[in-house]
Coordinates of C-alpha atoms and ligand atoms in Angstrom, one line a residue:
M1497 CA -56.8 9.7 -11.7
T1498 CA -54.6 6.8 -12.7
V1499 CA -50.9 7.2 -13.3
S1500 CA -49.5 4.5 -15.5
P1501 CA -46.5 2.4 -13.8
T1502 CA -43.5 3.9 -16.0
V1503 CA -44.1 7.7 -14.2
V1504 CA -43.9 5.7 -11.5
W1505 CA -41.0 4.4 -12.0
A1506 CA -39.6 7.9 -13.6
A1507 CA -40.6 9.1 -10.0
F1508 CA -39.2 6.8 -7.9
S1509 CA -35.9 6.0 -9.9
M1510 CA -35.3 10.1 -10.0
A1511 CA -36.3 10.4 -6.1
L1512 CA -33.7 7.0 -5.4
S1513 CA -30.7 9.0 -7.6
S1514 CA -31.3 12.4 -5.5
V1515 CA -30.9 10.5 -2.2
V1516 CA -27.6 8.5 -3.4
A1517 CA -26.4 12.3 -5.1
L1518 CA -27.5 13.7 -1.9
G1519 CA -25.3 10.7 0.3
A1520 CA -22.9 10.9 -2.1
N1521 CA -22.3 14.9 -1.4
I1522 CA -22.4 14.0 2.5
I1523 CA -19.6 11.0 2.3
C1524 CA -17.7 12.9 -0.2
N1525 CA -17.7 16.5 1.8
K1526 CA -16.8 14.5 5.3
I1527 CA -14.2 12.4 4.3
P1528 CA -11.3 14.2 5.0
G1529 CA -7.8 14.9 3.5
M1530 CA -9.1 15.2 -0.3
A1531 CA -7.6 17.2 -2.9
P1532 CA -10.8 18.9 -4.7
K1533 CA -10.1 17.1 -7.6
Q1534 CA -10.5 13.6 -5.7
R1535 CA -13.6 15.0 -3.8
A1536 CA -15.0 15.0 -7.3
I1537 CA -14.0 11.6 -8.4
C1538 CA -15.9 10.8 -4.9
R1539 CA -18.6 12.1 -6.2
S1540 CA -19.1 10.7 -9.3
R1541 CA -18.0 6.9 -7.7
P1542 CA -19.3 6.8 -4.0
D1543 CA -19.5 3.5 -4.3
A1544 CA -15.4 2.9 -4.8
I1545 CA -14.7 5.6 -1.6
V1546 CA -14.5 2.2 0.1
S1547 CA -13.0 0.3 -1.5
I1548 CA -10.1 3.6 -1.9
G1549 CA -9.9 4.2 1.9
E1550 CA -9.0 0.5 2.9
G1551 CA -6.9 0.1 0.2
A1552 CA -5.0 3.4 1.1
K1553 CA -5.2 1.5 4.8
L1554 CA -3.9 -1.4 3.6
G1555 CA -0.7 0.6 1.9
L1556 CA 0.2 2.4 4.8
T1557 CA -0.3 -0.9 7.1
E1558 CA 2.0 -2.9 5.0
C1559 CA 4.6 -0.5 4.8
Q1560 CA 4.3 0.2 8.5
Y1561 CA 4.7 -3.8 8.7
Q1562 CA 7.8 -3.3 6.4
F1563 CA 9.9 -0.5 8.8
R1564 CA 9.0 -2.2 11.5
F1565 CA 12.9 -2.4 12.3
M1566 CA 14.1 0.3 10.2
R1567 CA 14.2 4.1 12.2
W1568 CA 12.0 5.4 10.2
N1569 CA 8.7 3.0 11.0
C1570 CA 5.8 4.6 8.2
S1571 CA 5.0 7.4 10.9
T1572 CA 4.4 11.2 9.7
L1573 CA 3.9 14.2 11.2
D1574 CA 0.9 14.4 8.2
S1575 CA -2.4 15.0 10.2
N1576 CA -4.5 11.4 10.2
D1577 CA -6.4 12.8 7.7
S1578 CA -4.2 12.7 5.3
M1579 CA -4.5 9.4 4.2
F1580 CA -3.9 10.0 0.4
G1581 CA -0.7 12.5 0.5
Y1582 CA 2.0 12.4 2.2
E1583 CA 3.8 16.4 2.1
S1584 CA 6.2 15.8 5.6
L1585 CA 8.3 13.6 4.6
G1586 CA 10.2 16.0 1.8
G1587 CA 11.4 14.4 -1.6
T1588 CA 12.7 11.4 0.2
K1589 CA 12.9 7.5 -0.7
E1590 CA 10.4 6.6 2.4
A1591 CA 8.2 9.5 0.6
A1592 CA 8.4 7.3 -2.9
F1593 CA 8.1 4.1 -1.2
I1594 CA 5.1 5.3 0.9
Y1595 CA 3.3 7.2 -2.0
A1596 CA 3.9 3.3 -4.1
M1597 CA 2.5 1.4 -1.4
T1598 CA -0.3 3.9 -0.7
S1599 CA -1.2 3.4 -5.0
A1600 CA -0.7 -0.2 -4.7
G1601 CA -2.9 -0.6 -1.8
V1602 CA -5.5 1.5 -3.4
S1603 CA -5.4 -0.5 -7.0
Y1604 CA -5.8 -3.9 -5.2
A1605 CA -8.8 -3.4 -3.0
I1606 CA -10.4 -1.4 -5.9
T1607 CA -9.6 -5.5 -8.2
Q1608 CA -10.8 -7.0 -5.1
S1609 CA -13.9 -5.5 -4.6
C1610 CA -14.0 -5.8 -7.8
G1611 CA -13.4 -9.6 -7.6
L1612 CA -16.6 -10.1 -5.0
G1613 CA -19.2 -8.4 -7.0
S1614 CA -19.3 -5.1 -4.0
L1615 CA -18.6 -2.5 -7.0
P1616 CA -21.5 -2.2 -9.9
N1617 CA -19.0 -1.0 -12.9
C1618 CA -16.8 -4.2 -12.4
G1619 CA -15.9 -7.7 -12.0
C1620 CA -14.4 -10.4 -13.5
D1621 CA -11.6 -9.5 -16.6
K1622 CA -14.0 -10.4 -19.4
D1623 CA -10.6 -10.6 -21.7
K1624 CA -10.5 -14.3 -19.9
G1625 CA -13.9 -15.0 -19.7
D1626 CA -15.2 -18.3 -19.9
G1627 CA -13.9 -20.9 -22.5
K1628 CA -11.3 -18.1 -24.3
L1629 CA -8.3 -20.2 -25.5
A1630 CA -5.2 -18.6 -23.5
P1631 CA -2.1 -18.1 -26.0
Q1632 CA -0.7 -21.0 -23.7
G1633 CA -2.6 -23.8 -24.5
W1634 CA -5.5 -23.2 -21.4
K1635 CA -8.6 -22.4 -21.4
W1636 CA -9.5 -19.1 -19.1
G1637 CA -12.3 -20.0 -16.6
G1638 CA -13.9 -18.5 -13.5
C1639 CA -13.6 -14.9 -12.4
S1640 CA -10.2 -13.5 -13.4
A1641 CA -9.4 -10.5 -11.2
D1642 CA -9.5 -6.8 -13.1
I1643 CA -6.7 -5.6 -12.5
K1644 CA -7.3 -3.1 -15.4
H1645 CA -10.4 -1.9 -13.7
G1646 CA -8.7 -1.4 -10.3
L1647 CA -5.3 0.3 -11.7
R1648 CA -7.6 3.0 -14.1
L1649 CA -9.5 3.7 -11.1
A1650 CA -6.0 4.0 -8.6
R1651 CA -4.7 6.1 -11.6
K1652 CA -7.6 8.8 -11.6
F1653 CA -8.2 8.8 -7.9
M1654 CA -4.4 8.9 -6.6
D1655 CA -3.3 10.7 -9.2
A1656 CA -5.6 13.1 -9.1
R1657 CA -3.5 15.0 -6.1
E1658 CA -0.8 15.6 -8.3
I1659 CA -1.7 19.5 -10.1
A1660 CA 1.5 21.4 -9.0
Q1661 CA 4.0 21.1 -12.3
N1662 CA 7.2 20.6 -10.1
A1663 CA 9.5 18.2 -9.7
R1664 CA 7.7 16.5 -6.6
S1665 CA 4.6 16.7 -8.2
L1666 CA 6.7 13.9 -10.8
M1667 CA 7.9 11.9 -8.4
N1668 CA 4.9 11.3 -6.8
L1669 CA 3.2 10.0 -10.1
H1670 CA 6.2 7.9 -10.9
N1671 CA 5.8 6.3 -7.5
N1672 CA 2.3 6.5 -7.9
R1673 CA 3.2 4.2 -11.4
A1674 CA 5.2 2.0 -10.3
G1675 CA 3.2 1.0 -7.3
R1676 CA 0.6 0.2 -9.7
K1677 CA 2.9 -1.4 -11.8
A1678 CA 3.9 -4.0 -8.3
V1679 CA 0.6 -5.1 -8.4
K1680 CA 0.6 -5.9 -11.9
D1681 CA 3.7 -7.3 -12.4
N1682 CA 2.7 -9.9 -9.5
M1683 CA -0.2 -11.1 -10.4
G1684 CA -0.5 -14.8 -10.3
T1685 CA -2.6 -17.4 -12.1
D1686 CA -4.3 -20.3 -10.5
C1687 CA -5.6 -23.3 -12.7
K1688 CA -7.7 -26.4 -12.3
C1689 CA -6.8 -29.7 -14.3
H1690 CA -10.0 -31.6 -15.8
G1691 CA -9.8 -35.1 -17.4
V1692 CA -10.4 -38.5 -16.3
S1693 CA -7.9 -39.0 -12.2
G1694 CA -6.8 -35.2 -12.7
S1695 CA -5.4 -36.2 -16.2
C1696 CA -5.2 -32.8 -17.2
T1697 CA -6.6 -33.6 -20.6
M1698 CA -8.1 -29.8 -20.3
K1699 CA -6.6 -27.0 -17.7
T1700 CA -8.7 -23.9 -17.3
C1701 CA -7.3 -20.3 -15.0
W1702 CA -7.7 -17.6 -14.3
T1703 CA -5.9 -14.5 -13.5
T1704 CA -5.5 -14.1 -9.2
L1705 CA -4.3 -11.0 -6.8
P1706 CA -1.5 -12.1 -4.8
P1707 CA -1.5 -11.8 -0.8
F1708 CA -0.8 -7.9 -0.7
R1709 CA 2.5 -9.3 1.6
K1710 CA 4.2 -9.9 -2.5
I1711 CA 3.8 -6.1 -2.9
G1712 CA 5.1 -4.8 0.1
D1713 CA 7.9 -7.3 0.0
S1714 CA 8.6 -6.5 -3.8
L1715 CA 8.5 -2.9 -3.4
K1716 CA 10.4 -3.1 -0.2
K1717 CA 13.1 -4.4 -3.0
R1718 CA 12.7 -1.4 -5.1
Y1719 CA 13.0 0.9 -2.3
K1720 CA 16.2 0.0 -1.5
K1721 CA 17.3 0.7 -5.1
S1722 CA 15.9 3.6 -5.3
K1723 CA 17.2 6.1 -8.3
I1724 CA 17.8 10.3 -7.4
V1725 CA 16.1 12.5 -9.9
V1726 CA 16.5 16.1 -11.1
P1727 CA 14.0 17.8 -13.3
Y1728 CA 15.0 18.5 -16.3
L1729 CA 14.0 20.7 -18.9
G1730 CA 14.4 19.6 -22.4
R1731 CA 16.3 21.9 -24.9
R1732 CA 13.8 23.1 -27.2
A1733 CA 11.6 25.3 -25.3
R1734 CA 7.5 24.3 -24.1
T1735 CA 9.1 20.6 -23.4
A1736 CA 7.4 19.8 -20.0
V1737 CA 9.7 18.9 -17.0
T1738 CA 10.5 15.5 -16.7
L1739 CA 12.4 13.3 -14.6
I1740 CA 15.8 12.2 -15.0
L1741 CA 18.7 10.2 -13.2
K1742 CA 21.1 11.9 -11.4
R1743 CA 23.9 9.3 -11.9
A1744 CA 23.7 7.4 -14.9
K1745 CA 26.5 6.3 -17.9
R1746 CA 24.9 8.5 -20.2
P1747 CA 23.2 12.1 -20.1
H1748 CA 19.6 12.1 -19.8
R1749 CA 18.2 9.0 -18.5
K1750 CA 14.5 8.3 -17.5
P1751 CA 13.9 6.0 -14.9
R1752 CA 12.1 2.9 -15.4
R1753 CA 8.6 2.5 -14.6
S1754 CA 9.4 0.4 -11.8
H1755 CA 12.1 2.9 -10.4
L1756 CA 10.7 4.2 -6.9
V1757 CA 12.7 7.8 -7.4
Y1758 CA 13.2 10.4 -5.0
L1759 CA 15.0 14.4 -5.0
D1760 CA 15.6 14.9 -1.4
K1761 CA 18.3 12.9 0.5
S1762 CA 16.8 11.1 3.6
P1763 CA 17.7 12.7 7.0
N1764 CA 19.3 9.7 9.4
Y1765 CA 15.7 9.7 11.6
C1766 CA 17.5 9.6 14.9
D1767 CA 16.1 12.9 16.1
F1768 CA 12.8 15.0 16.2
D1769 CA 12.7 17.4 13.2
G1770 CA 9.6 19.1 12.1
K1771 CA 11.9 20.3 8.7
T1772 CA 12.4 17.0 7.4
G1773 CA 9.2 14.8 8.8
S1774 CA 11.7 12.8 11.5
L1775 CA 10.0 11.7 14.4
G1776 CA 13.0 10.7 16.1
T1777 CA 13.2 6.9 18.1
V1778 CA 13.1 8.3 21.2
G1779 CA 11.0 5.4 23.3
R1780 CA 11.2 2.8 20.4
K1781 CA 11.7 -0.7 21.2
C1782 CA 15.3 -2.3 20.5
N1783 CA 16.8 -5.6 20.2
R1784 CA 19.9 -5.2 22.5
T1785 CA 21.6 -8.5 21.6
T1786 CA 21.5 -8.1 17.3
K1787 CA 23.7 -5.5 15.3
D1788 CA 20.8 -5.6 12.5
T1789 CA 18.8 -1.9 12.3
D1790 CA 16.6 -2.6 15.4
G1791 CA 19.3 -3.9 17.6
C1792 CA 19.9 -1.1 20.3
D1793 CA 23.1 0.8 18.8
L1794 CA 21.8 1.6 15.5
M1795 CA 17.9 2.2 16.8
C1796 CA 19.0 4.3 19.3
C1797 CA 21.6 6.9 17.8
G1798 CA 24.4 5.6 19.9
R1799 CA 21.4 7.7 23.0
G1800 CA 21.6 4.0 25.2
Y1801 CA 18.5 2.4 25.9
N1802 CA 16.0 2.0 29.0
T1803 CA 15.2 -1.5 30.5
H1804 CA 11.6 -2.6 31.3
Q1805 CA 11.5 -5.6 33.3
Y1806 CA 8.3 -7.5 33.8
T1807 CA 6.9 -11.1 33.9
R1808 CA 5.0 -12.9 31.3
T1809 CA 2.4 -15.3 32.1
W1810 CA 0.7 -17.2 29.8
Q1811 CA -0.9 -21.1 29.7
C1812 CA 1.1 -24.2 29.6
N1813 CA 1.2 -27.8 30.0
C1814 CA -2.5 -27.9 28.5
K1815 CA -4.1 -31.4 28.5
F1816 CA -7.5 -32.4 27.7
H1817 CA -9.5 -34.2 29.8
W1818 CA -12.7 -36.7 28.3
C1819 CA -14.9 -35.0 28.4
C1820 CA -15.2 -32.2 28.3
Y1821 CA -12.7 -29.5 29.5
V1822 CA -9.1 -28.1 29.5
N1823 CA -6.5 -27.9 32.7
C1824 CA -4.0 -25.5 32.6
N1825 CA -1.2 -24.4 34.5
K1826 CA 0.2 -21.2 34.1
C1827 CA 3.6 -20.7 33.6
S1828 CA 5.4 -16.9 33.7
E1829 CA 8.6 -15.5 33.0
R1830 CA 10.9 -12.7 33.6
T1831 CA 11.2 -11.0 31.1
E1832 CA 13.2 -7.8 30.0
E1833 CA 12.5 -5.2 27.0
Y1834 CA 14.0 -2.3 25.7
T1835 CA 13.4 1.5 24.6
C1836 CA 15.6 3.6 23.2
K1837 CA 16.6 7.2 25.4
Ligands
NAG1187 C1 -4.4 11.6 15.7 O1 -5.6 10.8 15.7 C2 -4.7 10.6 17.8 C3 -6.0 9.5 18.2 O2 -7.1 9.1 17.3 C4 -5.3 11.9 18.2 O3 -4.8 11.9 19.8 C5 -4.5 13.2 17.6 O4 -4.4 14.4 18.4 C6 -4.4 13.1 15.6 N1 -3.6 13.9 15.6 C7 -3.9 14.7 14.4 C8 -2.8 15.5 14.2 O5 -5.1 14.8 14.2
NAG1188 C1 7.1 4.9 15.1 O1 8.4 5.9 15.8 C2 7.0 7.0 16.2 C3 8.2 7.4 17.5 O2 9.1 7.0 17.9 C4 5.8 6.1 17.5 O3 6.0 7.4 18.1 C5 4.7 5.5 16.8 O4 3.8 4.7 17.3 C6 5.5 4.3 16.1 N1 4.6 3.4 15.1 C7 4.3 2.3 15.0 C8 3.6 2.2 13.8 O5 4.9 1.4 15.7
NAG1189 C1 16.7 -10.3 19.3 O1 17.3 -10.7 17.9 C2 18.2 -12.3 18.2 C3 19.3 -12.0 17.4 O2 18.5 -11.5 16.2 C4 16.9 -12.8 17.8 O3 17.6 -14.4 18.2 C5 15.7 -12.3 19.5 O4 14.7 -13.4 19.7 C6 15.6 -11.1 19.0 N1 14.9 -10.6 20.8 C7 13.6 -9.6 20.2 C8 12.8 -9.8 21.7 O5 13.0 -9.5 19.1

């Protein structure tokens, strides 16, 4: 009996797709901290879940960097597993920042994976394809980052948690969007000149992702100017709840899309408090000689600090000898470190 190649191929692809589907089920059930709707998205796009996870981590790491000298250092009381949602912080501006940051991270990581060709559904931005003329007079070339795909998938995934019709959910959705906008607004353009001896008679350009730090810096600025909002039920019945600025010259003003918004005043993060999600600053490193936020006075909230003395050693006065070895001395220095009581 002979079997036609198409039948063999059909059987093979069926087997393959069931393996892939099975794999997706196992993977998506194993990843902790996802909401049911996110699990469903994971199953339909298992290829993207690695980028999504990496993006959330990227956002969190940047958050820790941006807040390394503050009492709140981007740690939360949520379990380690909750990569995609931070409930313990309440509706504070710190929660606003961490949501915007992770949403930005996920958008960024997906866009980056698209450009590297590691996701099947995306690649370079087709609207900026080779040879197309840009309004600025140059031609698009190379691989423009496909930010639209990144933003779309990040929105679908990150917003899938927010099914509650309450103010906190609206706050998270708003800050997720502000995070995505920060990525979009910080995109750059790289160009290459062509023509005789770099005369630039012809230029090709492509859009690029900025270093992620740039997005972190810009969201940190937004955090400092974040706006307090209150839920507002439109006058007509059946209108949905929206968030409006609590302090505004004119009534019922909506926050801008780029604003980070929050509902609750922050605690001072001095002491541990499970209710506000504050871990306190006991054990945090501080700087004895600065009046800044990482100075021992501010960081330790007046509780005082412990001094630890230790000897720091390192290689020094290294000399290169021909050929081929390096001779170094050992230098050392007594230093002190301070941690909050
Ligand atoms: C978080 O992770 C650390 C180290 O991996 C572990 O010791 C700790 O128990 C975890 N905490 C929670 C709440 O899961
Ligand atoms: C942040 O501060 C907490 C509480 O002092 C500490 O346990 C944690 O290790 C710090 N996290 C980082 C990333 O520095
Ligand atoms: C402490 O702050 C001072 C003044 O800002 C700075 O020069 C110094 O390098 C800081 N020390 C440490 C250990 O960070």
